[in-house]
C-alpha cells in the first residue's frame, strides 16, 4: 500500500522507503519560488554553455578565410571540444556521486572561462585546438550536473518539465540565439579578428553565473544517499518555504530513518552502469545519444559553411541559421510539454522518425532557400526532442548513488560522438557534397529509432533508490 503523501513522515514511521518518502515530500511541497530560483540558477549556466558550443560553427567561415581551414580542420576543433566534454562528463560523474552535485557547477564554468580566454588569444591553429580541449573539460559536467540536479529536485509530476527546461535554455534559446550573438559580436568588433572577440566575450557571463549560483543548495536525494538526513530535511524546508537563504523557523521533518538507514549508501563503481540490471539501459541509451549528438553537432558545425558555399554572406548565413535553430527552441518546449503527457519511448521513436524525414528532405529536396529553412527547422526540432527526452530518461533508470556517474557516462558517449562525427561529416561534405552528408545523418536517426525501444519505460514513476 502506498503511504498517504499528505501525512507527516513521523506519522508513517521509518519503514517507508526513502524513494517514497522523498516523492511524498515533493508532492506535499509542490512548486515554490525556491524551485524557480534553482531552475534559474541552473538554466543561466546551460544557456551560455550552448552558445559556446556553437562558436566553432559561427567562427568557421572566418577561420576558413583567415587561416585557410577546410571542413575537416573545422571539424577537428569540435572534435577537440567534445572529446574533452566526454572526458569532463565522466570525471564529473565520478566526482558528483562522491562530493555532491553543487560544488562542481562553479568549477566547470571557471575552467571554461580560462579556456575561452586562451581561444581568444590563440596565435595558431594548434593552440586553438588545445584551448578548445580545455573549454570542453570545463563544459563537460555542466549539462550532466544540470540534468541530475533538476531531476532530483522535482516530483515525478513536474520532473519532465523541469529537465525539459534545460534544453529550452540550452538547445532552444542558446542554439537559436547563438547566430544572433555572432552577428552582434561581428558588428561591434568588425575585422579579421572578430572570431577572437566571439570567444573572449563569453568569459564575462561565465564568471557572473558562478557568483549567481552561490545560493544553490545540494539535492535532498544526494544528501539522503550519503546518510545526511537532517541536511536533506533542511533543504526540503527551504523548498517548502520558498527560501534558499537564511534561518528556517519551526522546521518540519519530512524524512525519517532508523540509525542503520542513516548510514551512507555504498560508493558507486563506474562498472556498475554496464553490469547487472543497468546494462541494457546504459547500452541502448548510449547508442541513442551517440546517434542524436552526432547528428546535432554535425549540423551545428557545418551549416554555416554549407550556406556560405551556396553564395550567402557570413551575416546572411548566420541569420538563416538562426531561423533554422528556432526549431531547437520549439522542439525543447514541445519535449518539456510532452514529458508530462506521453511515455518516453513513444516520444523518442516519433522524434527519430521525424529526423529521418527532415535529413532526407534537407539533403535531396531543399532546392531553394525556403525549403532549406523548412527542413533545417524540422531537423533541429526532431534532434532536440531526442536529446531533451534522453536527458530525462537516463537519470530515471538509476538510483541516486550511481545516477550521476551513469547519466554522465551516457552523456559522455554522446559528447564523444558529437566530437568525432563532424570529422566524418566534414570529410563527406568536402568529398561528396551536401546530399551525401545528410544521407549519412539519416542513418543516425534510423539507428536511434531502434535503440530507444530497449530501456524500461519510466513515465510517471518515482525515481528509483536502493533503500
Coordinates of N, CA, C and O in Angstrom, one line a residue, residues 134-230:
X134 N 40.5 22.5 -23.5 CA 40.3 23.0 -22.2 C 38.9 23.5 -22.0 O 38.3 23.2 -20.9
X135 N 38.3 24.2 -23.0 CA 37.0 24.6 -22.9 C 36.0 23.4 -22.7 O 35.1 23.4 -21.9
X136 N 36.3 22.3 -23.4 CA 35.5 21.1 -23.3 C 35.5 20.5 -21.9 O 34.5 20.1 -21.4
X137 N 36.7 20.5 -21.3 CA 36.8 20.0 -20.0 C 35.9 20.8 -19.0 O 35.2 20.2 -18.1
X138 N 35.9 22.1 -19.2 CA 35.0 22.9 -18.3 C 33.6 22.7 -18.6 O 32.8 22.7 -17.6
X139 N 33.2 22.6 -19.8 CA 31.8 22.4 -20.2 C 31.3 21.0 -19.9 O 30.1 20.8 -19.7
X140 N 32.2 20.1 -19.7 CA 31.8 18.7 -19.7 C 30.8 18.3 -18.7 O 29.8 17.6 -19.0
X141 N 30.9 18.8 -17.4 CA 30.0 18.4 -16.4 C 28.8 19.3 -16.3 O 27.8 18.9 -15.6
X142 N 28.7 20.4 -17.0 CA 27.7 21.4 -16.9 C 26.3 20.8 -17.1 O 25.4 20.9 -16.3
X143 N 26.1 20.2 -18.3 CA 24.8 19.7 -18.7 C 24.5 18.5 -17.8 O 23.3 18.3 -17.3
X144 N 25.4 17.6 -17.6 CA 25.2 16.4 -16.8 C 24.7 16.7 -15.4 O 23.8 16.2 -14.9
X145 N 25.4 17.7 -14.7 CA 25.0 18.1 -13.4 C 23.7 18.8 -13.4 O 22.9 18.6 -12.5
X146 N 23.4 19.6 -14.4 CA 22.2 20.3 -14.5 C 21.0 19.3 -14.6 O 20.0 19.4 -13.9
X147 N 21.2 18.3 -15.5 CA 20.2 17.3 -15.6 C 19.9 16.5 -14.3 O 18.8 16.3 -13.9
X148 N 21.0 16.1 -13.6 CA 20.8 15.4 -12.4 C 20.2 16.3 -11.3 O 19.2 15.9 -10.6
X149 N 20.6 17.5 -11.2 CA 20.1 18.4 -10.1 C 18.6 18.6 -10.3 O 17.8 18.5 -9.4
X150 N 18.2 19.0 -11.5 CA 16.8 19.3 -11.7 C 15.9 18.0 -11.6 O 14.8 18.1 -11.1
X151 N 16.4 16.9 -12.1 CA 15.7 15.7 -11.9 C 15.5 15.3 -10.4 O 14.5 14.7 -10.1
X152 N 16.5 15.6 -9.6 CA 16.4 15.3 -8.2 C 15.7 16.3 -7.3 O 15.4 16.0 -6.2
X153 N 15.4 17.5 -7.8 CA 14.7 18.5 -7.0 C 13.2 18.5 -7.2 O 12.5 19.2 -6.6
X154 N 12.7 17.6 -8.2 CA 11.2 17.7 -8.5 C 10.6 16.3 -8.4 O 11.2 15.3 -8.5
X155 N 9.3 16.4 -8.2 CA 8.5 15.1 -8.1 C 8.3 14.6 -9.5 O 8.6 15.2 -10.5
X156 N 7.8 13.3 -9.6 CA 7.5 12.7 -10.9 C 6.6 13.6 -11.8 O 6.8 13.6 -13.0
X157 N 5.7 14.3 -11.2 CA 4.7 15.1 -11.9 C 5.4 16.2 -12.7 O 5.0 16.5 -13.8
X158 N 6.4 16.8 -12.0 CA 7.0 18.0 -12.6 C 8.4 17.8 -13.2 O 9.0 18.7 -13.8
X159 N 9.0 16.6 -12.9 CA 10.4 16.3 -13.3 C 10.6 16.5 -14.8 O 11.6 17.1 -15.2
X160 N 9.7 15.9 -15.6 CA 9.9 16.0 -17.0 C 10.0 17.4 -17.5 O 10.8 17.8 -18.4
X161 N 9.1 18.3 -17.1 CA 9.1 19.7 -17.5 C 10.3 20.4 -17.0 O 10.9 21.2 -17.8
X162 N 10.7 20.1 -15.8 CA 11.9 20.8 -15.2 C 13.2 20.5 -16.0 O 13.9 21.3 -16.4
X163 N 13.4 19.2 -16.3 CA 14.5 18.8 -17.1 C 14.4 19.3 -18.5 O 15.4 19.7 -19.1
X164 N 13.2 19.3 -19.0 CA 13.0 19.8 -20.4 C 13.4 21.2 -20.5 O 13.8 21.7 -21.6
X165 N 13.2 22.0 -19.5 CA 13.6 23.4 -19.5 C 15.1 23.6 -19.7 O 15.5 24.7 -20.2
X166 N 15.9 22.6 -19.4 CA 17.3 22.7 -19.6 C 17.6 22.9 -21.1 O 18.4 23.7 -21.5
X167 N 16.9 22.1 -21.9 CA 17.1 22.2 -23.3 C 16.3 23.4 -23.9 O 16.7 23.9 -25.0
X168 N 15.3 23.9 -23.2 CA 14.7 25.2 -23.7 C 15.8 26.3 -23.6 O 15.9 27.1 -24.5
X169 N 16.5 26.3 -22.5 CA 17.6 27.3 -22.3 C 18.8 27.0 -23.2 O 19.4 27.9 -23.7
X170 N 19.2 25.7 -23.3 CA 20.4 25.3 -24.0 C 20.2 25.2 -25.5 O 20.5 26.1 -26.3
X171 N 19.6 24.1 -25.9 CA 19.5 23.8 -27.3 C 18.4 24.7 -28.0 O 18.4 25.0 -29.2
X172 N 17.4 25.2 -27.1 CA 16.4 26.1 -27.6 C 16.9 27.5 -27.8 O 17.4 27.9 -28.9
X173 N 16.9 28.3 -26.7 CA 17.4 29.7 -26.7 C 18.8 29.8 -27.0 O 19.3 30.6 -27.8
X174 N 19.7 28.9 -26.4 CA 21.1 29.0 -26.6 C 21.5 28.8 -28.1 O 22.2 29.6 -28.7
X175 N 21.0 27.7 -28.7 CA 21.4 27.4 -30.1 C 20.7 28.4 -31.0 O 21.4 28.8 -32.0
X176 N 19.5 28.8 -30.7 CA 18.8 29.7 -31.6 C 19.5 31.1 -31.6 O 19.6 31.7 -32.7
X177 N 19.8 31.6 -30.4 CA 20.4 32.9 -30.3 C 21.9 33.0 -30.6 O 22.4 34.1 -30.7
X178 N 22.5 31.8 -30.6 CA 24.0 31.9 -30.9 C 24.3 32.6 -32.2 O 25.3 33.4 -32.2
X179 N 23.6 32.3 -33.3 CA 24.0 33.1 -34.5 C 23.8 34.6 -34.3 O 24.5 35.4 -34.9
X180 N 22.7 35.0 -33.6 CA 22.5 36.4 -33.3 C 23.6 37.0 -32.5 O 24.1 38.1 -32.7
X181 N 24.1 36.2 -31.5 CA 25.2 36.6 -30.7 C 26.4 36.8 -31.6 O 27.2 37.8 -31.5
X182 N 26.6 35.9 -32.6 CA 27.7 36.1 -33.6 C 27.6 37.4 -34.4 O 28.5 38.1 -34.6
X183 N 26.3 37.6 -34.9 CA 26.1 38.8 -35.7 C 26.4 40.1 -34.9 O 27.1 41.0 -35.4
X184 N 26.0 40.1 -33.6 CA 26.2 41.3 -32.7 C 27.7 41.5 -32.5 O 28.3 42.6 -32.6
X185 N 28.4 40.4 -32.2 CA 29.9 40.5 -31.9 C 30.6 40.9 -33.1 O 31.5 41.8 -33.1
X186 N 30.3 40.4 -34.3 CA 31.0 40.7 -35.5 C 30.6 42.2 -35.9 O 31.4 42.8 -36.6
X187 N 29.4 42.6 -35.6 CA 29.1 44.0 -35.9 C 29.8 45.0 -35.0 O 30.3 46.1 -35.5
X188 N 30.0 44.7 -33.8 CA 30.7 45.5 -32.8 C 32.2 45.5 -33.1 O 32.9 46.5 -33.1
X189 N 32.7 44.3 -33.2 CA 34.2 44.1 -33.4 C 34.4 43.6 -34.8 O 34.6 42.4 -35.1
X190 N 34.3 44.5 -35.8 CA 34.5 44.1 -37.2 C 36.0 43.9 -37.5 O 36.8 44.3 -36.7
X191 N 36.2 43.2 -38.6 CA 37.6 43.0 -39.0 C 37.9 41.5 -38.8 O 37.1 40.7 -38.4
X192 N 39.1 41.1 -39.3 CA 39.5 39.7 -39.3 C 39.6 39.1 -37.9 O 39.6 37.8 -37.8
X193 N 39.7 39.8 -36.9 CA 39.8 39.3 -35.5 C 38.5 39.2 -34.8 O 38.5 39.0 -33.6
X194 N 37.4 39.3 -35.5 CA 36.1 39.2 -34.9 C 35.9 37.9 -34.2 O 35.2 37.8 -33.1
X195 N 36.5 36.8 -34.7 CA 36.3 35.5 -34.1 C 37.0 35.4 -32.7 O 36.5 34.7 -31.8
X196 N 38.0 36.2 -32.5 CA 38.7 36.2 -31.2 C 37.7 36.9 -30.2 O 37.6 36.4 -29.0
X197 N 37.1 37.9 -30.6 CA 36.1 38.6 -29.6 C 34.9 37.6 -29.4 O 34.4 37.6 -28.3
X198 N 34.6 36.8 -30.3 CA 33.5 35.9 -30.2 C 33.8 34.9 -29.0 O 32.9 34.7 -28.1
X199 N 35.0 34.4 -28.9 CA 35.4 33.6 -27.8 C 35.6 34.4 -26.5 O 35.2 33.9 -25.4
X200 N 36.2 35.5 -26.6 CA 36.6 36.3 -25.4 C 35.4 36.8 -24.7 O 35.4 36.9 -23.4
X201 N 34.4 37.3 -25.4 CA 33.2 37.9 -24.7 C 32.5 36.9 -23.8 O 32.0 37.3 -22.7
X202 N 32.6 35.6 -24.1 CA 31.9 34.6 -23.3 C 32.5 34.4 -21.9 O 31.9 33.8 -21.0
X203 N 33.7 34.9 -21.7 CA 34.3 34.8 -20.3 C 33.5 35.5 -19.3 O 33.3 35.0 -18.2
X204 N 33.0 36.7 -19.6 CA 32.3 37.5 -18.6 C 31.0 36.9 -18.1 O 30.8 36.8 -16.8
X205 N 30.1 36.4 -18.9 CA 28.9 35.8 -18.3 C 29.2 34.5 -17.5 O 28.5 34.2 -16.6
X206 N 30.3 33.8 -17.9 CA 30.6 32.6 -17.2 C 31.0 32.9 -15.7 O 30.6 32.2 -14.8
X207 N 31.8 33.9 -15.6 CA 32.2 34.4 -14.2 C 31.0 34.9 -13.4 O 30.8 34.6 -12.2
X208 N 30.1 35.6 -14.1 CA 28.9 36.1 -13.5 C 28.0 35.0 -13.0 O 27.4 35.1 -11.9
X209 N 27.8 34.0 -13.7 CA 27.0 32.8 -13.3 C 27.5 32.1 -12.1 O 26.8 31.7 -11.2
X210 N 28.9 32.0 -12.0 CA 29.5 31.4 -10.9 C 29.1 32.1 -9.6 O 28.7 31.5 -8.6
X211 N 29.1 33.5 -9.6 CA 28.7 34.3 -8.5 C 27.2 34.1 -8.2 O 26.8 34.0 -7.0
X212 N 26.4 34.1 -9.2 CA 25.0 34.0 -9.1 C 24.5 32.7 -8.4 O 23.5 32.6 -7.7
X213 N 25.3 31.6 -8.6 CA 24.9 30.3 -8.1 C 25.3 30.0 -6.7 O 25.1 28.9 -6.2
X214 N 25.7 31.0 -5.9 CA 26.2 30.7 -4.6 C 25.1 30.2 -3.7 O 25.4 29.5 -2.7
X215 N 23.8 30.6 -3.9 CA 22.7 30.2 -3.1 C 22.2 28.8 -3.4 O 21.2 28.3 -2.8
X216 N 22.7 28.2 -4.5 CA 22.1 26.9 -4.9 C 22.4 25.8 -3.9 O 23.6 25.6 -3.5
X217 N 21.4 25.1 -3.4 CA 21.6 24.0 -2.4 C 21.9 22.7 -3.0 O 21.8 22.5 -4.2
X218 N 22.4 21.8 -2.1 CA 22.6 20.4 -2.6 C 21.2 19.7 -2.7 O 20.3 20.1 -2.0
X219 N 21.1 18.7 -3.5 CA 19.8 18.0 -3.7 C 19.5 17.1 -2.5 O 20.4 16.4 -2.0
X220 N 18.2 17.0 -2.0 CA 17.9 16.1 -0.9 C 18.2 14.7 -1.2 O 18.5 13.9 -0.3
X221 N 18.0 14.3 -2.5 CA 18.2 12.9 -2.8 C 19.7 12.5 -2.6 O 20.0 11.4 -2.1
X222 N 20.6 13.4 -3.0 CA 22.0 13.1 -2.8 C 22.3 13.1 -1.3 O 23.1 12.2 -0.8
X223 N 21.8 14.0 -0.5 CA 22.1 14.1 0.9 C 21.6 12.8 1.6 O 22.2 12.3 2.5
X224 N 20.4 12.3 1.2 CA 19.9 11.1 1.8 C 20.8 9.9 1.5 O 21.0 9.1 2.3
X225 N 21.2 9.9 0.2 CA 22.1 8.8 -0.2 C 23.4 8.7 0.6 O 24.0 7.7 0.8
X226 N 23.8 9.9 1.1 CA 25.0 10.0 1.9 C 24.7 9.9 3.4 O 25.6 10.1 4.3
X227 N 23.4 9.6 3.8 CA 23.1 9.5 5.2 C 22.9 10.8 5.9 O 22.8 10.8 7.1
X228 N 22.9 11.9 5.2 CA 22.8 13.3 5.8 C 21.3 13.7 5.8 O 20.8 14.6 5.1
X229 N 20.5 13.0 6.7 CA 19.1 13.1 6.7 C 18.7 14.5 7.2 O 17.7 15.2 6.6
X230 N 19.3 15.0 8.2 CA 19.0 16.3 8.7 C 19.2 17.4 7.7 O 18.4 18.4 7.6

